C-alpha positions as a Markdown table, in Angstrom:
| # | Residue | x | y | z |
|---|---|---|---|---|
| 1 | Met | 13.9 | 25.8 | -2.0 |
| 2 | Thr | 17.3 | 25.6 | -4.4 |
| 3 | Leu | 16.2 | 22.8 | -6.4 |
| 4 | Cys | 13.4 | 24.2 | -8.8 |
| 5 | Ile | 11.9 | 23.0 | -12.1 |
| 6 | Tyr | 14.7 | 24.8 | -14.1 |
| 7 | Asp | 17.7 | 23.1 | -12.4 |
| 8 | Asp | 15.9 | 19.7 | -13.1 |
| 9 | Gln | 15.5 | 20.5 | -16.5 |
| 10 | Ile | 19.3 | 22.0 | -16.4 |
| 11 | Phe | 20.3 | 19.1 | -15.3 |
| 12 | Gly | 18.8 | 16.8 | -17.5 |
| 13 | Arg | 20.1 | 18.7 | -20.5 |
| 14 | Glu | 24.0 | 18.5 | -18.9 |
| 15 | Arg | 23.6 | 15.3 | -17.8 |
| 16 | Leu | 22.7 | 13.7 | -21.3 |
| 17 | Asn | 25.7 | 15.3 | -22.5 |
| 18 | Gly | 28.2 | 14.4 | -20.4 |
| 19 | His | 29.0 | 17.2 | -18.5 |
| 20 | Tyr | 28.1 | 15.6 | -15.1 |
| 21 | Gly | 26.6 | 13.0 | -13.1 |
| 22 | Val | 24.1 | 12.3 | -10.2 |
| 23 | Gly | 26.8 | 12.7 | -7.7 |
| 24 | Ala | 28.2 | 15.8 | -8.5 |
| 25 | Phe | 24.6 | 17.3 | -9.4 |
| 26 | Val | 23.7 | 16.5 | -5.4 |
| 27 | Val | 26.7 | 17.7 | -3.9 |
| 28 | Gly | 26.9 | 20.9 | -5.9 |
| 29 | Asn | 23.6 | 21.4 | -5.2 |
| 30 | Thr | 23.9 | 21.1 | -1.3 |
| 31 | Leu | 27.4 | 23.1 | -1.5 |
| 32 | Ser | 25.5 | 25.7 | -3.2 |
| 33 | Ser | 21.8 | 25.9 | -1.0 |
| 34 | Ile | 24.3 | 26.4 | 2.0 |
| 35 | Pro | 25.0 | 29.6 | 2.4 |
| 36 | Tyr | 21.6 | 31.1 | 1.2 |
| 37 | Leu | 20.0 | 28.6 | 4.0 |
| 38 | Phe | 22.9 | 30.0 | 6.5 |
| 39 | Leu | 21.8 | 33.5 | 6.1 |
| 40 | Ile | 18.1 | 33.0 | 6.3 |
| 41 | Ser | 18.6 | 31.4 | 9.6 |
| 42 | Leu | 21.1 | 33.3 | 10.9 |
| 43 | Ile | 19.3 | 36.9 | 10.2 |
| 44 | Pro | 15.6 | 36.6 | 10.5 |
| 45 | Gly | 16.6 | 33.5 | 13.4 |
| 46 | Ala | 18.6 | 36.3 | 15.2 |
| 47 | Ile | 15.7 | 38.7 | 15.1 |
| 48 | Ala | 12.8 | 36.4 | 16.6 |
| 49 | Tyr | 15.4 | 35.2 | 19.3 |
| 50 | Tyr | 16.2 | 38.4 | 21.1 |
| 51 | Leu | 12.6 | 40.0 | 20.1 |
| 52 | Val | 10.9 | 37.5 | 21.9 |
| 53 | Gly | 13.4 | 37.4 | 25.2 |
| 54 | Leu | 15.2 | 34.2 | 25.3 |
| 55 | Gln | 18.0 | 33.5 | 26.6 |
| 56 | Lys | 20.5 | 36.1 | 25.7 |
| 57 | Ser | 24.1 | 34.1 | 26.1 |
| 58 | Ile | 25.9 | 33.7 | 22.6 |
| 59 | Glu | 26.1 | 30.0 | 23.3 |
| 60 | His | 22.0 | 29.3 | 23.6 |
| 61 | Phe | 21.6 | 32.1 | 20.1 |
| 62 | Thr | 24.3 | 29.9 | 18.5 |
| 63 | Phe | 22.6 | 26.7 | 19.4 |
| 64 | Phe | 19.1 | 27.9 | 18.1 |
| 65 | Ala | 20.6 | 29.7 | 14.7 |
| 66 | Leu | 22.2 | 26.4 | 13.8 |
| 67 | Leu | 19.3 | 23.9 | 14.8 |
| 68 | Leu | 17.3 | 26.2 | 12.5 |
| 69 | Phe | 20.0 | 26.0 | 9.7 |
| 70 | Val | 20.2 | 22.0 | 10.3 |
| 71 | Thr | 16.1 | 21.5 | 10.2 |
| 72 | Met | 16.0 | 23.9 | 6.9 |
| 73 | Met | 18.4 | 21.5 | 5.2 |
| 74 | Leu | 16.6 | 18.8 | 6.1 |
| 75 | Val | 13.3 | 20.3 | 4.8 |
| 76 | Glu | 15.0 | 21.2 | 1.7 |
| 77 | Ser | 16.4 | 17.2 | 1.6 |
| 78 | Leu | 13.2 | 15.9 | 1.8 |
| 79 | Met | 11.4 | 18.4 | -0.6 |
| 80 | Met | 14.4 | 17.4 | -3.0 |
| 81 | Met | 13.7 | 13.8 | -3.4 |
| 82 | Phe | 10.3 | 14.3 | -4.3 |
| 83 | Leu | 12.1 | 15.3 | -7.6 |
| 84 | Met | 9.8 | 18.5 | -7.3 |
| 85 | Gly | 6.5 | 16.8 | -6.3 |
| 86 | Ile | 6.0 | 19.8 | -4.1 |
| 87 | Ile | 2.5 | 19.3 | -2.6 |
| 88 | Thr | 3.4 | 15.9 | -2.2 |
| 89 | Gly | 6.3 | 16.5 | 0.1 |
| 90 | Ala | 4.1 | 19.2 | 1.7 |
| 91 | Gly | 1.8 | 16.7 | 2.4 |
| 92 | Ile | 4.5 | 14.4 | 4.5 |
| 93 | Gln | 6.0 | 17.1 | 6.3 |
| 94 | Gly | 2.0 | 18.1 | 7.5 |
| 95 | Val | 1.8 | 14.2 | 8.6 |
| 96 | Met | 5.1 | 15.0 | 10.7 |
| 97 | Met | 3.9 | 18.3 | 11.8 |
| 98 | Leu | 0.9 | 17.0 | 13.8 |
| 99 | Asn | 2.3 | 14.1 | 15.5 |
| 100 | Gly | 6.0 | 16.0 | 16.2 |
| 101 | Gly | 5.1 | 16.5 | 20.0 |
| 102 | Phe | 4.0 | 20.3 | 19.5 |
| 103 | Phe | 0.0 | 19.8 | 18.5 |
| 104 | Arg | -0.3 | 16.9 | 20.6 |
| 105 | Leu | 2.4 | 15.9 | 23.5 |
| 106 | Pro | 3.8 | 12.5 | 23.0 |
| 107 | Asn | 1.5 | 10.2 | 25.8 |
| 108 | Asp | -1.7 | 11.7 | 24.1 |
| 109 | Leu | -0.9 | 10.1 | 20.3 |
| 110 | Pro | -2.4 | 7.3 | 19.4 |
| 111 | Asn | 0.4 | 4.5 | 19.5 |
| 112 | Pro | -0.5 | 2.6 | 16.1 |
| 113 | Phe | 1.4 | 4.7 | 13.3 |
| 114 | Trp | 1.1 | 8.3 | 15.2 |
| 115 | Arg | 3.7 | 7.2 | 17.9 |
| 116 | Tyr | 5.1 | 4.0 | 16.8 |
| 117 | Pro | 7.0 | 4.7 | 14.1 |
| 118 | Met | 5.6 | 8.5 | 12.4 |
| 119 | Tyr | 6.3 | 10.3 | 15.9 |
| 120 | Tyr | 10.3 | 9.0 | 16.0 |
| 121 | Ile | 10.3 | 9.5 | 12.3 |
| 122 | Ala | 9.1 | 12.8 | 12.3 |
| 123 | Phe | 12.1 | 15.4 | 12.0 |
| 124 | His | 9.8 | 18.0 | 14.1 |
| 125 | Lys | 10.5 | 15.8 | 17.4 |
| 126 | Tyr | 13.9 | 16.3 | 17.2 |
| 127 | Ala | 13.9 | 20.2 | 16.5 |
| 128 | Asn | 11.4 | 20.8 | 19.1 |
| 129 | Gln | 13.2 | 19.1 | 21.8 |
| 130 | Gly | 16.2 | 20.6 | 20.7 |
| 131 | Phe | 14.9 | 24.1 | 21.1 |
| 132 | Tyr | 12.9 | 23.4 | 24.2 |
| 133 | Lys | 15.9 | 22.1 | 26.2 |
| 134 | Asn | 17.8 | 24.8 | 24.6 |
| 135 | Glu | 15.6 | 27.3 | 26.4 |
| 136 | Phe | 14.3 | 25.8 | 29.7 |
| 137 | Glu | 17.4 | 24.1 | 31.0 |
| 138 | Gly | 19.6 | 25.2 | 33.8 |
| 139 | Leu | 16.6 | 27.8 | 34.3 |
| 140 | Thr | 14.0 | 28.0 | 37.4 |
| 141 | Phe | 10.5 | 29.7 | 37.1 |
| 142 | Pro | 8.1 | 30.8 | 39.7 |
| 143 | Asn | 5.1 | 28.4 | 40.0 |
| 144 | Pro | 2.5 | 29.6 | 41.8 |
| 145 | Gln | 0.1 | 26.6 | 41.8 |
| 146 | Gln | 2.4 | 25.1 | 44.5 |
| 147 | Gly | 2.2 | 28.6 | 46.8 |
| 148 | Ala | 3.8 | 32.0 | 46.7 |
| 149 | Asn | 7.2 | 31.1 | 47.1 |
| 150 | Ser | 7.4 | 27.9 | 45.1 |
| 151 | Ser | 9.7 | 27.5 | 42.4 |
| 152 | Ile | 10.3 | 24.6 | 39.7 |
| 153 | Ser | 13.1 | 23.9 | 37.1 |
| 154 | Gly | 13.1 | 24.1 | 34.0 |
| 155 | Asp | 14.5 | 20.5 | 33.7 |
| 156 | Glu | 11.2 | 19.9 | 35.4 |
| 157 | Ile | 8.9 | 21.6 | 33.0 |
| 158 | Leu | 10.6 | 19.6 | 30.1 |
| 159 | Lys | 9.5 | 16.9 | 31.9 |
| 160 | Ser | 6.1 | 16.7 | 32.9 |
| 161 | Val | 4.7 | 19.4 | 30.7 |
| 162 | Trp | 6.3 | 19.2 | 27.5 |
| 163 | Gln | 7.6 | 15.3 | 27.6 |
| 164 | Val | 10.6 | 16.3 | 26.4 |
| 165 | Glu | 13.3 | 13.2 | 26.4 |
| 166 | Thr | 15.9 | 14.9 | 28.6 |
| 167 | Gly | 17.7 | 11.6 | 28.7 |
| 168 | Tyr | 20.3 | 12.6 | 26.4 |
| 169 | Ser | 21.9 | 15.7 | 25.7 |
| 170 | Lys | 20.5 | 18.5 | 23.2 |
| 171 | Trp | 23.4 | 18.4 | 21.1 |
| 172 | Val | 22.2 | 15.2 | 20.0 |
| 173 | Asp | 18.8 | 15.9 | 18.7 |
| 174 | Ile | 21.4 | 18.4 | 16.2 |
| 175 | Asp | 23.3 | 15.2 | 15.2 |
| 176 | Ile | 20.3 | 12.9 | 14.8 |
| 177 | Leu | 19.0 | 15.9 | 12.6 |
| 178 | Phe | 22.0 | 16.1 | 10.6 |
| 179 | Gly | 22.2 | 12.5 | 9.9 |
| 180 | Met | 18.5 | 12.6 | 8.8 |
| 181 | Val | 19.7 | 15.7 | 6.1 |
| 182 | Val | 22.6 | 12.8 | 5.3 |
| 183 | Val | 20.0 | 10.1 | 4.5 |
| 184 | Tyr | 17.2 | 12.1 | 2.7 |
| 185 | Arg | 20.3 | 13.3 | 0.3 |
| 186 | Leu | 21.3 | 9.8 | -0.3 |
| 187 | Met | 17.9 | 9.1 | -1.2 |
| 188 | Phe | 17.6 | 11.5 | -3.6 |
| 189 | Phe | 20.8 | 10.6 | -5.0 |
| 190 | Gly | 19.4 | 6.8 | -5.3 |
| 191 | Ile | 15.8 | 8.0 | -6.6 |
| 192 | Val | 17.7 | 9.9 | -9.6 |
| 193 | Lys | 19.8 | 7.0 | -10.5 |
| 194 | Leu | 16.6 | 5.3 | -10.6 |
| 195 | Val | 14.4 | 7.1 | -12.2 |
| 196 | Glu | 17.4 | 7.4 | -15.3 |
| 197 | Lys | 17.4 | 3.9 | -15.3 |
| 198 | Val | 13.4 | 3.5 | -15.5 |
| 199 | Lys | 12.4 | 6.5 | -18.0 |
| 200 | Pro | 14.3 | 5.1 | -20.8 |
| 201 | Met | 12.4 | 2.0 | -20.3 |
| 202 | Leu | 9.5 | 3.0 | -20.0 |
| 203 | Lys | 9.7 | 5.4 | -23.2 |
| 204 | Lys | 10.6 | 2.0 | -24.8 |
| 205 | Arg | 8.0 | 0.4 | -24.1 |
| 206 | Val | 5.5 | 3.0 | -24.6 |
| 207 | Gly | 7.4 | 3.7 | -28.1 |
| 208 | Ser | 7.2 | -0.3 | -28.9 |
| 209 | Ser | 3.5 | -0.4 | -27.9 |
| 210 | Lys | 3.0 | 2.5 | -30.7 |
| 211 | Gln | 4.3 | 0.6 | -33.3 |
| 212 | Thr | 2.7 | -3.1 | -33.4 |
| 213 | Ser | -0.5 | -1.5 | -32.4 |
| 214 | Pro | -2.8 | -1.9 | -35.5 |
| 215 | Ile | -4.1 | 0.9 | -37.7 |
| 216 | Val | -7.7 | 0.6 | -38.4 |
| 217 | Glu | -8.6 | 1.8 | -41.4 |
| 218 | Ile | -12.5 | 3.3 | -41.8 |
């Protein structure tokens, strides 16, 4: 993660000195993280992509790397929301991972809470479906269960096996993820502004309570 405890300490000190505001910090942190996230998406992604024998066209690899990059930005944005609460952020990601459509297929998820609304809130849903569509759409596979010369299309596998929503393009999935990045960054901005207002009030209240507390002499 780009944002660490040292970033928070530096921001708090420089904010008190009036060097920049919360908006400048959020924008600067976002822009500074892009090159690093892009490199760790592109290089390891290229190694893994071609080692497992996925579709070798440049278009498919470009989508794969772009989707991986946006997903990593989203994870960082989600962790930033909790102001270095790594355990809390990891716990929420774990819950999202459980109902993202990989460990349990969408139709197998219990309807209250896990299917509605958590399945649609979890970013894993859109990331998984984007990866599935990128790999399976347009391909044909042998289907020995139906006979020696039978085949099944990748679109049919998406619908019947992985239960992917094929009514929209894979690029819509990546657009949804990018929208989540923006929403999480805005929420982080709002949380920092709220903490700036609430923290002095709490300190003032704690200080006043200490001053008014009676001193018991022994």
